[in-house]
PDB file of C-alpha atoms and ligand atoms in Angstrom:
ATOM      1  CA  UNK F 152     -10.678  10.876  -7.264  1.00 69.00           C
ATOM      2  CA  UNK F 153     -14.049   9.566  -8.579  1.00 72.00           C
ATOM      3  CA  UNK F 154     -17.378   8.267  -7.384  1.00 75.00           C
ATOM      4  CA  UNK F 155     -16.919   4.777  -8.149  1.00 81.00           C
ATOM      5  CA  UNK F 156     -16.310   2.210  -5.808  1.00 89.00           C
ATOM      6  CA  UNK F 157     -13.148   0.098  -6.711  1.00 96.00           C
ATOM      7  CA  UNK F 158     -12.388  -1.674  -3.751  1.00 98.00           C
ATOM      8  CA  UNK F 159     -14.999  -2.387  -1.029  1.00 98.00           C
ATOM      9  CA  UNK F 160     -14.470  -4.446   2.394  1.00 98.00           C
ATOM     10  CA  UNK F 161     -17.709  -4.974   4.318  1.00 98.00           C
ATOM     11  CA  UNK F 162     -17.478  -6.295   7.996  1.00 98.00           C
ATOM     12  CA  UNK F 163     -15.000  -8.395   7.661  1.00 98.00           C
ATOM     13  CA  UNK F 164     -13.512 -10.651  10.555  1.00 98.00           C
ATOM     14  CA  UNK F 165      -9.938 -12.121  10.777  1.00 98.00           C
ATOM     15  CA  UNK F 166      -8.781 -14.789  12.714  1.00 97.00           C
ATOM     16  CA  UNK F 167      -4.880 -16.002  12.926  1.00 96.00           C
ATOM     17  CA  UNK F 168      -4.332 -19.495  14.119  1.00 94.00           C
ATOM     18  CA  UNK F 169      -7.962 -20.411  14.741  1.00 93.00           C
ATOM     19  CA  UNK F 170      -8.164 -18.421  17.474  1.00 93.00           C
ATOM     20  CA  UNK F 171      -6.640 -15.087  17.568  1.00 95.00           C
ATOM     21  CA  UNK F 172      -9.369 -12.501  16.431  1.00 95.00           C
ATOM     22  CA  UNK F 173      -7.637  -9.473  15.182  1.00 97.00           C
ATOM     23  CA  UNK F 174     -10.328  -7.700  12.885  1.00 98.00           C
ATOM     24  CA  UNK F 175     -13.784  -7.484  14.334  1.00 98.00           C
ATOM     25  CA  UNK F 176     -15.973  -6.389  11.653  1.00 97.00           C
ATOM     26  CA  UNK F 177     -14.051  -3.623   9.729  1.00 98.00           C
ATOM     27  CA  UNK F 178     -15.707  -1.841   6.630  1.00 98.00           C
ATOM     28  CA  UNK F 179     -14.171   0.162   4.192  1.00 98.00           C
ATOM     29  CA  UNK F 180     -14.287   1.536   0.435  1.00 97.00           C
ATOM     30  CA  UNK F 181     -11.783   2.879  -1.813  1.00 98.00           C
ATOM     31  CA  UNK F 182     -12.953   5.126  -4.533  1.00 97.00           C
ATOM     32  CA  UNK F 183     -11.092   4.701  -8.050  1.00 96.00           C
ATOM     33  CA  UNK F 184      -8.435   7.327  -8.410  1.00 96.00           C
ATOM     34  CA  UNK F 185      -8.494   8.253  -4.556  1.00 97.00           C
ATOM     35  CA  UNK F 186      -5.548   8.185  -2.257  1.00 98.00           C
ATOM     36  CA  UNK F 187      -7.033   6.357   0.872  1.00 98.00           C
ATOM     37  CA  UNK F 188      -5.315   6.215   4.138  1.00 98.00           C
ATOM     38  CA  UNK F 189      -5.309   3.556   6.906  1.00 98.00           C
ATOM     39  CA  UNK F 190      -4.098   5.167   9.921  1.00 97.00           C
ATOM     40  CA  UNK F 191      -3.862   3.599  13.082  1.00 95.00           C
ATOM     41  CA  UNK F 192      -1.154   2.589  16.176  1.00 92.00           C
ATOM     42  CA  UNK F 193       1.048  -0.023  16.643  1.00 91.00           C
ATOM     43  CA  UNK F 194      -0.960  -3.230  16.325  1.00 93.00           C
ATOM     44  CA  UNK F 195      -4.111  -1.779  15.289  1.00 96.00           C
ATOM     45  CA  UNK F 196      -4.546  -3.990  12.641  1.00 97.00           C
ATOM     46  CA  UNK F 197      -3.705  -1.835   9.626  1.00 97.00           C
ATOM     47  CA  UNK F 198      -1.157  -4.809   7.980  1.00 96.00           C
ATOM     48  CA  UNK F 199      -3.849  -6.807   8.449  1.00 97.00           C
ATOM     49  CA  UNK F 200      -6.343  -5.428   6.493  1.00 98.00           C
ATOM     50  CA  UNK F 201      -4.370  -4.679   3.472  1.00 97.00           C
ATOM     51  CA  UNK F 202      -3.415  -8.536   3.437  1.00 95.00           C
ATOM     52  CA  UNK F 203      -6.441  -9.432   3.556  1.00 96.00           C
ATOM     53  CA  UNK F 204      -7.465  -7.723   0.471  1.00 96.00           C
ATOM     54  CA  UNK F 205      -4.372  -8.992  -1.123  1.00 94.00           C
ATOM     55  CA  UNK F 206      -5.151 -12.077  -0.073  1.00 92.00           C
ATOM     56  CA  UNK F 207      -1.456 -12.772   1.748  1.00 91.00           C
ATOM     57  CA  UNK F 208      -3.151 -13.614   4.825  1.00 92.00           C
ATOM     58  CA  UNK F 209      -3.201 -17.566   4.574  1.00 86.00           C
ATOM     59  CA  UNK F 210       0.945 -17.942   4.624  1.00 86.00           C
ATOM     60  CA  UNK F 211       0.618 -16.028   8.256  1.00 88.00           C
ATOM     61  CA  UNK F 212      -1.914 -18.381   8.719  1.00 93.00           C
ATOM     62  CA  UNK F 213      -4.577 -15.919   8.952  1.00 95.00           C
ATOM     63  CA  UNK F 214      -8.140 -16.018   7.386  1.00 95.00           C
ATOM     64  CA  UNK F 215     -11.300 -14.106   6.822  1.00 96.00           C
ATOM     65  CA  UNK F 216     -13.892 -15.733   9.043  1.00 96.00           C
ATOM     66  CA  UNK F 217     -16.835 -13.178   7.806  1.00 97.00           C
ATOM     67  CA  UNK F 218     -17.613 -10.574   5.424  1.00 98.00           C
ATOM     68  CA  UNK F 219     -16.581 -10.018   2.019  1.00 97.00           C
ATOM     69  CA  UNK F 220     -14.354  -8.126  -0.420  1.00 97.00           C
ATOM     70  CA  UNK F 221     -14.999  -7.196  -3.561  1.00 97.00           C
ATOM     71  CA  UNK F 222     -13.050  -5.436  -6.458  1.00 97.00           C
ATOM     72  CA  UNK F 223     -15.345  -4.098  -9.361  1.00 96.00           C
ATOM     73  CA  UNK F 224     -17.671  -5.915  -7.671  1.00 95.00           C
ATOM     74  CA  UNK F 225     -16.682  -9.097  -8.040  1.00 96.00           C
ATOM     75  CA  UNK F 226     -15.639 -10.896  -4.942  1.00 96.00           C
ATOM     76  CA  UNK F 227     -12.038 -11.348  -4.563  1.00 95.00           C
ATOM     77  CA  UNK F 228     -11.639 -13.181  -1.461  1.00 90.00           C
ATOM     78  CA  UNK F 229     -10.801 -16.335  -2.973  1.00 88.00           C
ATOM     79  CA  UNK F 230      -8.132 -15.239  -5.823  1.00 92.00           C
ATOM     80  CA  UNK F 231      -4.416 -16.243  -5.555  1.00 89.00           C
ATOM     81  CA  UNK F 232      -2.304 -13.277  -5.163  1.00 86.00           C
ATOM     82  CA  UNK F 233      -0.948 -13.253  -8.481  1.00 87.00           C
ATOM     83  CA  UNK F 234      -3.913 -13.908  -9.756  1.00 92.00           C
ATOM     84  CA  UNK F 235      -4.940 -10.265  -7.940  1.00 93.00           C
ATOM     85  CA  UNK F 236      -2.142  -8.847  -9.673  1.00 92.00           C
ATOM     86  CA  UNK F 237      -3.282  -9.557 -12.861  1.00 91.00           C
ATOM     87  CA  UNK F 238      -6.312  -7.979 -12.120  1.00 93.00           C
ATOM     88  CA  UNK F 239      -4.469  -4.680 -11.226  1.00 94.00           C
ATOM     89  CA  UNK F 240      -4.248  -4.878  -7.129  1.00 96.00           C
ATOM     90  CA  UNK F 241      -0.235  -5.013  -5.900  1.00 95.00           C
ATOM     91  CA  UNK F 242       0.541  -5.271  -2.434  1.00 94.00           C
ATOM     92  CA  UNK F 243       3.987  -3.236  -0.910  1.00 94.00           C
ATOM     93  CA  UNK F 244       5.154  -4.891   1.979  1.00 89.00           C
ATOM     94  CA  UNK F 245       6.447  -3.366   5.172  1.00 83.00           C
ATOM     95  CA  UNK F 246      10.117  -3.188   5.426  1.00 73.00           C
ATOM     96  CA  UNK F 247      10.637  -2.873   1.710  1.00 68.00           C
ATOM     97  CA  UNK F 248      11.662  -6.495   0.857  1.00 77.00           C
ATOM     98  CA  UNK F 249      14.029  -5.804  -1.709  1.00 86.00           C
ATOM     99  CA  UNK F 250      16.013  -8.930  -3.707  1.00 91.00           C
ATOM    100  CA  UNK F 251      19.186  -7.691  -2.072  1.00 92.00           C
ATOM    101  CA  UNK F 252      21.457  -9.416  -4.271  1.00 94.00           C
ATOM    102  CA  UNK F 253      19.860  -8.382  -7.291  1.00 96.00           C
ATOM    103  CA  UNK F 254      20.572  -4.863  -8.709  1.00 97.00           C
ATOM    104  CA  UNK F 255      18.213  -2.474  -8.508  1.00 97.00           C
ATOM    105  CA  UNK F 256      17.171  -2.900 -12.330  1.00 97.00           C
ATOM    106  CA  UNK F 257      16.583  -6.683 -12.161  1.00 96.00           C
ATOM    107  CA  UNK F 258      14.612  -5.558  -8.841  1.00 96.00           C
ATOM    108  CA  UNK F 259      12.234  -3.817 -10.778  1.00 96.00           C
ATOM    109  CA  UNK F 260      12.082  -6.449 -13.703  1.00 94.00           C
ATOM    110  CA  UNK F 261      10.933  -9.262 -11.024  1.00 92.00           C
ATOM    111  CA  UNK F 262       8.077  -6.862 -11.296  1.00 90.00           C
ATOM    112  CA  UNK F 263       6.722  -7.476 -14.303  1.00 86.00           C
ATOM    113  CA  UNK F 264       6.593 -11.046 -13.825  1.00 68.00           C
ATOM    114  CA  UNK F 265       3.066 -11.466 -14.511  1.00 64.00           C
ATOM    115  CA  UNK F 266       2.518  -9.702 -17.385  1.00 63.00           C
ATOM    116  CA  UNK F 267       3.331 -11.338 -20.907  1.00 66.00           C
ATOM    117  CA  UNK F 268       4.464  -7.775 -22.148  1.00 63.00           C
ATOM    118  CA  UNK F 269       7.382  -7.873 -24.843  1.00 72.00           C
ATOM    119  CA  UNK F 270      10.633  -6.432 -24.542  1.00 75.00           C
ATOM    120  CA  UNK F 271       9.697  -2.963 -25.706  1.00 76.00           C
ATOM    121  CA  UNK F 272       6.464  -2.639 -23.316  1.00 85.00           C
ATOM    122  CA  UNK F 273       8.607  -3.570 -20.259  1.00 89.00           C
ATOM    123  CA  UNK F 274      11.495  -1.239 -21.319  1.00 90.00           C
ATOM    124  CA  UNK F 275       8.807   1.787 -21.368  1.00 91.00           C
ATOM    125  CA  UNK F 276       7.610   0.673 -18.110  1.00 92.00           C
ATOM    126  CA  UNK F 277      11.147   0.989 -16.703  1.00 95.00           C
ATOM    127  CA  UNK F 278      11.197   4.412 -18.310  1.00 95.00           C
ATOM    128  CA  UNK F 279       8.031   5.570 -16.605  1.00 95.00           C
ATOM    129  CA  UNK F 280       9.337   4.167 -13.135  1.00 96.00           C
ATOM    130  CA  UNK F 281      12.378   5.989 -13.517  1.00 97.00           C
ATOM    131  CA  UNK F 282      10.447   9.155 -14.489  1.00 96.00           C
ATOM    132  CA  UNK F 283       9.294   9.414 -11.307  1.00 96.00           C
ATOM    133  CA  UNK F 284      12.146   8.006  -9.556  1.00 96.00           C
ATOM    134  CA  UNK F 285      15.461   9.653 -11.584  1.00 95.00           C
ATOM    135  CA  UNK F 286      17.181   8.271  -8.409  1.00 95.00           C
ATOM    136  CA  UNK F 287      16.690   4.661  -9.162  1.00 96.00           C
ATOM    137  CA  UNK F 288      18.312   5.338 -12.551  1.00 97.00           C
ATOM    138  CA  UNK F 289      21.387   6.516 -11.217  1.00 97.00           C
ATOM    139  CA  UNK F 290      21.636   3.838  -9.028  1.00 97.00           C
ATOM    140  CA  UNK F 291      19.983   1.260 -11.395  1.00 97.00           C
ATOM    141  CA  UNK F 292      23.137  -1.412 -11.450  1.00 97.00           C
ATOM    142  CA  UNK F 293      24.296  -1.191  -8.217  1.00 97.00           C
ATOM    143  CA  UNK F 294      23.152  -4.017  -5.718  1.00 96.00           C
ATOM    144  CA  UNK F 295      19.638  -3.275  -3.709  1.00 94.00           C
ATOM    145  CA  UNK F 296      21.308  -4.283  -0.526  1.00 93.00           C
ATOM    146  CA  UNK F 297      23.628  -1.727  -0.288  1.00 93.00           C
ATOM    147  CA  UNK F 298      21.225   1.090  -1.626  1.00 93.00           C
ATOM    148  CA  UNK F 299      19.923   3.378   1.706  1.00 91.00           C
ATOM    149  CA  UNK F 300      16.363   3.087   3.104  1.00 90.00           C
ATOM    150  CA  UNK F 301      14.799   5.761   1.136  1.00 90.00           C
ATOM    151  CA  UNK F 302      16.132   3.877  -2.093  1.00 93.00           C
ATOM    152  CA  UNK F 303      14.886   0.438  -1.201  1.00 93.00           C
ATOM    153  CA  UNK F 304      11.309   2.090  -0.374  1.00 92.00           C
ATOM    154  CA  UNK F 305      11.689   3.379  -3.903  1.00 94.00           C
ATOM    155  CA  UNK F 306      12.456  -0.407  -5.372  1.00 95.00           C
ATOM    156  CA  UNK F 307       9.846  -1.501  -3.740  1.00 95.00           C
ATOM    157  CA  UNK F 308       7.046   0.732  -5.170  1.00 95.00           C
ATOM    158  CA  UNK F 309       9.070   1.239  -8.451  1.00 96.00           C
ATOM    159  CA  UNK F 310       8.814  -2.848  -8.862  1.00 95.00           C
ATOM    160  CA  UNK F 311       4.639  -2.509  -8.059  1.00 94.00           C
ATOM    161  CA  UNK F 312       4.773  -0.107 -10.987  1.00 94.00           C
ATOM    162  CA  UNK F 313       5.976  -2.624 -13.200  1.00 94.00           C
ATOM    163  CA  UNK F 314       3.093  -5.154 -13.171  1.00 91.00           C
ATOM    164  CA  UNK F 315       1.133  -1.666 -14.569  1.00 91.00           C
ATOM    165  CA  UNK F 316      -1.319  -1.678 -11.172  1.00 94.00           C
ATOM    166  CA  UNK F 317      -4.860   0.249 -11.241  1.00 96.00           C
ATOM    167  CA  UNK F 318      -4.478  -0.029  -7.336  1.00 97.00           C
ATOM    168  CA  UNK F 319      -1.434   0.203  -4.887  1.00 98.00           C
ATOM    169  CA  UNK F 320      -1.539  -1.460  -1.336  1.00 97.00           C
ATOM    170  CA  UNK F 321       1.230   0.358   0.510  1.00 97.00           C
ATOM    171  CA  UNK F 322       2.214  -0.997   3.655  1.00 96.00           C
ATOM    172  CA  UNK F 323       4.142   1.837   6.104  1.00 95.00           C
ATOM    173  CA  UNK F 324       5.774   3.675   3.480  1.00 93.00           C
ATOM    174  CA  UNK F 325       7.284   6.209   5.706  1.00 92.00           C
ATOM    175  CA  UNK F 326       8.865   3.207   8.449  1.00 90.00           C
ATOM    176  CA  UNK F 327      12.815   4.434   9.004  1.00 87.00           C
ATOM    177  CA  UNK F 328      12.784   6.998   6.565  1.00 90.00           C
ATOM    178  CA  UNK F 329      14.447  10.665   7.659  1.00 90.00           C
ATOM    179  CA  UNK F 330      11.310  13.071   7.297  1.00 92.00           C
ATOM    180  CA  UNK F 331      12.630  14.317   4.237  1.00 93.00           C
ATOM    181  CA  UNK F 332      12.805  11.106   2.356  1.00 92.00           C
ATOM    182  CA  UNK F 333       8.884  10.488   3.742  1.00 94.00           C
ATOM    183  CA  UNK F 334       8.032  13.666   1.613  1.00 95.00           C
ATOM    184  CA  UNK F 335       9.728  12.952  -1.389  1.00 93.00           C
ATOM    185  CA  UNK F 336       7.986   9.053  -1.074  1.00 94.00           C
ATOM    186  CA  UNK F 337       4.618  10.553  -0.644  1.00 96.00           C
ATOM    187  CA  UNK F 338       5.076  13.239  -3.486  1.00 96.00           C
ATOM    188  CA  UNK F 339       5.569  10.931  -5.527  1.00 95.00           C
ATOM    189  CA  UNK F 340       2.583   8.454  -4.545  1.00 96.00           C
ATOM    190  CA  UNK F 341       0.659  12.042  -5.025  1.00 97.00           C
ATOM    191  CA  UNK F 342       2.159  12.723  -8.794  1.00 96.00           C
ATOM    192  CA  UNK F 343       1.236   9.085  -9.409  1.00 96.00           C
ATOM    193  CA  UNK F 344      -2.101   9.562  -8.494  1.00 97.00           C
ATOM    194  CA  UNK F 345      -2.450  13.058 -10.141  1.00 97.00           C
ATOM    195  CA  UNK F 346      -0.499  11.773 -13.563  1.00 95.00           C
ATOM    196  CA  UNK F 347      -1.149   7.776 -13.860  1.00 94.00           C
ATOM    197  CA  UNK F 348      -4.633   7.904 -12.354  1.00 94.00           C
ATOM    198  CA  UNK F 349      -3.128   5.333  -9.525  1.00 96.00           C
ATOM    199  CA  UNK F 350      -5.538   4.264  -6.952  1.00 98.00           C
ATOM    200  CA  UNK F 351      -3.817   4.432  -3.295  1.00 98.00           C
ATOM    201  CA  UNK F 352      -5.097   2.308  -0.235  1.00 98.00           C
ATOM    202  CA  UNK F 353      -2.304   3.120   2.343  1.00 98.00           C
ATOM    203  CA  UNK F 354      -1.429   2.036   6.358  1.00 97.00           C
ATOM    204  CA  UNK F 355       0.580   4.628   7.744  1.00 96.00           C
ATOM    205  CA  UNK F 356       1.142   5.330  11.917  1.00 94.00           C
ATOM    206  CA  UNK F 357       2.090   8.577  10.449  1.00 94.00           C
ATOM    207  CA  UNK F 358      -1.295  10.585  10.750  1.00 94.00           C
ATOM    208  CA  UNK F 359       0.121  14.062   9.910  1.00 94.00           C
ATOM    209  CA  UNK F 360       1.569  13.150   6.470  1.00 96.00           C
ATOM    210  CA  UNK F 361      -1.057  10.752   5.848  1.00 97.00           C
ATOM    211  CA  UNK F 362      -3.693  13.196   6.693  1.00 96.00           C
ATOM    212  CA  UNK F 363      -1.978  15.807   3.976  1.00 96.00           C
ATOM    213  CA  UNK F 364      -1.608  13.575   0.862  1.00 97.00           C
ATOM    214  CA  UNK F 365      -4.788  11.580   1.455  1.00 98.00           C
ATOM    215  CA  UNK F 366      -8.027  12.443   0.051  1.00 98.00           C
ATOM    216  CA  UNK F 367      -9.655   9.904   2.775  1.00 98.00           C
ATOM    217  CA  UNK F 368      -8.994   8.630   5.822  1.00 98.00           C
ATOM    218  CA  UNK F 369     -10.096   5.550   8.364  1.00 98.00           C
ATOM    219  CA  UNK F 370      -8.511   5.192  12.198  1.00 97.00           C
ATOM    220  CA  UNK F 371      -8.419   1.468  13.117  1.00 97.00           C
ATOM    221  CA  UNK F 372      -8.457   0.815  16.704  1.00 96.00           C
ATOM    222  CA  UNK F 373      -8.093  -2.538  18.006  1.00 96.00           C
ATOM    223  CA  UNK F 374      -9.484  -4.698  14.971  1.00 97.00           C
ATOM    224  CA  UNK F 375     -12.568  -2.010  14.382  1.00 97.00           C
ATOM    225  CA  UNK F 376     -12.626   1.281  12.200  1.00 98.00           C
ATOM    226  CA  UNK F 377     -13.385   4.163  14.986  1.00 96.00           C
ATOM    227  CA  UNK F 378     -13.670   7.057  12.797  1.00 96.00           C
ATOM    228  CA  UNK F 379     -13.350   7.508   9.169  1.00 97.00           C
ATOM    229  CA  UNK F 380     -13.988  10.789   7.274  1.00 98.00           C
ATOM    230  CA  UNK F 381     -12.693  13.056   4.231  1.00 98.00           C
ATOM    231  CA  UNK F 382      -8.902  13.443   5.550  1.00 97.00           C
ATOM    232  CA  UNK F 383      -9.268  17.535   5.543  1.00 96.00           C
ATOM    233  CA  UNK F 384     -11.798  16.949   8.234  1.00 97.00           C
ATOM    234  CA  UNK F 385     -10.168  14.230  10.032  1.00 96.00           C
ATOM    235  CA  UNK F 386      -6.903  16.781  10.232  1.00 94.00           C
ATOM    236  CA  UNK F 387      -9.443  18.925  12.153  1.00 93.00           C
ATOM    237  CA  UNK F 388     -11.376  17.053  14.211  1.00 93.00           C
ATOM    238  CA  UNK F 389     -10.058  17.579  18.015  1.00 91.00           C
ATOM    239  CA  UNK F 390      -9.600  14.059  19.112  1.00 90.00           C
ATOM    240  CA  UNK F 391      -7.921  13.414  16.061  1.00 91.00           C
ATOM    241  CA  UNK F 392      -5.217  16.521  16.614  1.00 89.00           C
ATOM    242  CA  UNK F 393      -4.796  15.173  20.494  1.00 86.00           C
ATOM    243  CA  UNK F 394      -4.558  11.446  19.905  1.00 84.00           C
ATOM    244  CA  UNK F 395      -2.763  11.292  16.333  1.00 83.00           C
ATOM    245  CA  UNK F 396      -1.965  14.478  15.093  1.00 81.00           C
ATOM    246  CA  UNK F 397       0.075  15.171  18.298  1.00 71.00           C
ATOM    247  CA  UNK F 398       2.138  11.278  17.732  1.00 51.00           C
ATOM    248  CA  UNK F 399       3.746  12.312  15.154  1.00 44.00           C
TER     249      UNK F 399
HETATM  250  P1  LIG E 114       1.817  -2.331  12.929  1.00 93.56           P
HETATM  251  O1  LIG E 114       1.884  -1.225  12.379  1.00 93.56           O
HETATM  252  O2  LIG E 114       2.497  -3.054  13.880  1.00 93.56           O
HETATM  253  O3  LIG E 114       2.248  -3.103  11.275  1.00 93.56           O
HETATM  254  P2  LIG E 114      -0.887  -2.860  12.174  1.00 93.56           P
HETATM  255  O4  LIG E 114      -1.751  -1.834  12.615  1.00 93.56           O
HETATM  256  O5  LIG E 114      -0.328  -3.157  10.956  1.00 93.56           O
HETATM  257  O6  LIG E 114       0.329  -2.666  13.423  1.00 93.56           O
HETATM  258  P3  LIG E 114      -1.376  -5.739  12.361  1.00 93.56           P
HETATM  259  O7  LIG E 114       0.392  -6.286  12.022  1.00 93.56           O
HETATM  260  O8  LIG E 114      -2.314  -5.949  11.125  1.00 93.56           O
HETATM  261  O9  LIG E 114      -1.506  -4.027  13.319  1.00 93.56           O
HETATM  262  O10 LIG E 114      -1.316  -6.348  13.430  1.00 93.56           O
HETATM  263  C1  LIG E 114      -2.758  -6.695  14.179  1.00 93.56           C
HETATM  264  C2  LIG E 114      -2.788  -7.666  15.252  1.00 93.56           C
HETATM  265  O11 LIG E 114      -2.466  -8.918  14.999  1.00 93.56           O
HETATM  266  C3  LIG E 114      -1.494  -7.413  16.355  1.00 93.56           C
HETATM  267  O12 LIG E 114      -2.543  -7.792  17.631  1.00 93.56           O
HETATM  268  C4  LIG E 114      -0.770  -8.948  15.817  1.00 93.56           C
HETATM  269  O13 LIG E 114      -0.167  -8.961  17.242  1.00 93.56           O
HETATM  270  C5  LIG E 114      -1.668  -9.506  15.593  1.00 93.56           C
HETATM  271  N1  LIG E 114      -1.171 -10.366  14.514  1.00 93.56           N
HETATM  272  C6  LIG E 114      -0.603 -10.025  13.783  1.00 93.56           C
HETATM  273  N2  LIG E 114       0.174 -11.259  12.630  1.00 93.56           N
HETATM  274  C7  LIG E 114      -0.403 -12.144  13.170  1.00 93.56           C
HETATM  275  C8  LIG E 114       0.131 -13.165  13.152  1.00 93.56           C
HETATM  276  N3  LIG E 114       0.875 -14.217  12.163  1.00 93.56           N
HETATM  277  N4  LIG E 114      -0.712 -14.594  14.286  1.00 93.56           N
HETATM  278  C9  LIG E 114      -0.758 -13.795  15.247  1.00 93.56           C
HETATM  279  N5  LIG E 114      -1.299 -12.576  15.610  1.00 93.56           N
HETATM  280  C10 LIG E 114      -0.699 -11.697  14.520  1.00 93.56           C
END
């Protein structure tokens, strides 16, 4: 984790369908090389915040109506999602979203689409992904639709890595996974952060696991940040203990 602010969200408001106000002034900042967690219950606005950054709101009739979002100090709000990927920001969507009829390896290769890299580079990136996810190497010729939920989450993260991102927006990586797999996925996130310097902003309902792996956390309630601080402090905060840590 460094002091350099990579991504900054300043007081954004988001409205769906022209009328439904969902984010009511959310601000957060993501330091380069950190793991930042966005916490909160169902419907608090975590996914909406991530989609505001990656500019995936438009397809859901959502719009950032106030505030600003900058990356390396530059406004990124009007960029197409694919241009953001070229700048190094990629979102791994909630629910994994593999191409079920493609093999695991074909799924990973689709992640390299924004790059003009040669086959040699792409092979090197595949090797890197397989070094973090040895299970995907074993299953590389299997149809993604027939792999387990945990493996599909690994495919989704692996595919994002193929674009050589600087920052990964990870939506609810623990969703639907057994505790042991959640632990495995978070350990991989941590080692990608430690060894590759990847920056993460992750949305999680599982406060417990997120605060063990993240450096800093923001807690959202009804479209507002109600608390933020270093993960260690949040873990020890009595309100967080009572309202969030008991739940998971
Ligand atoms: P979850 O973990 O359930 O995804 P979340 O914290 O990520 O929760 P969001 O998905 O961002 O929350 O949803 C925030 C609020 O916005 C919810 O009240 C939800 O019903 C509403 N919402 C989300 N998407 C849309 C949409 N496309 N149109 C209208 N309202 C929406």
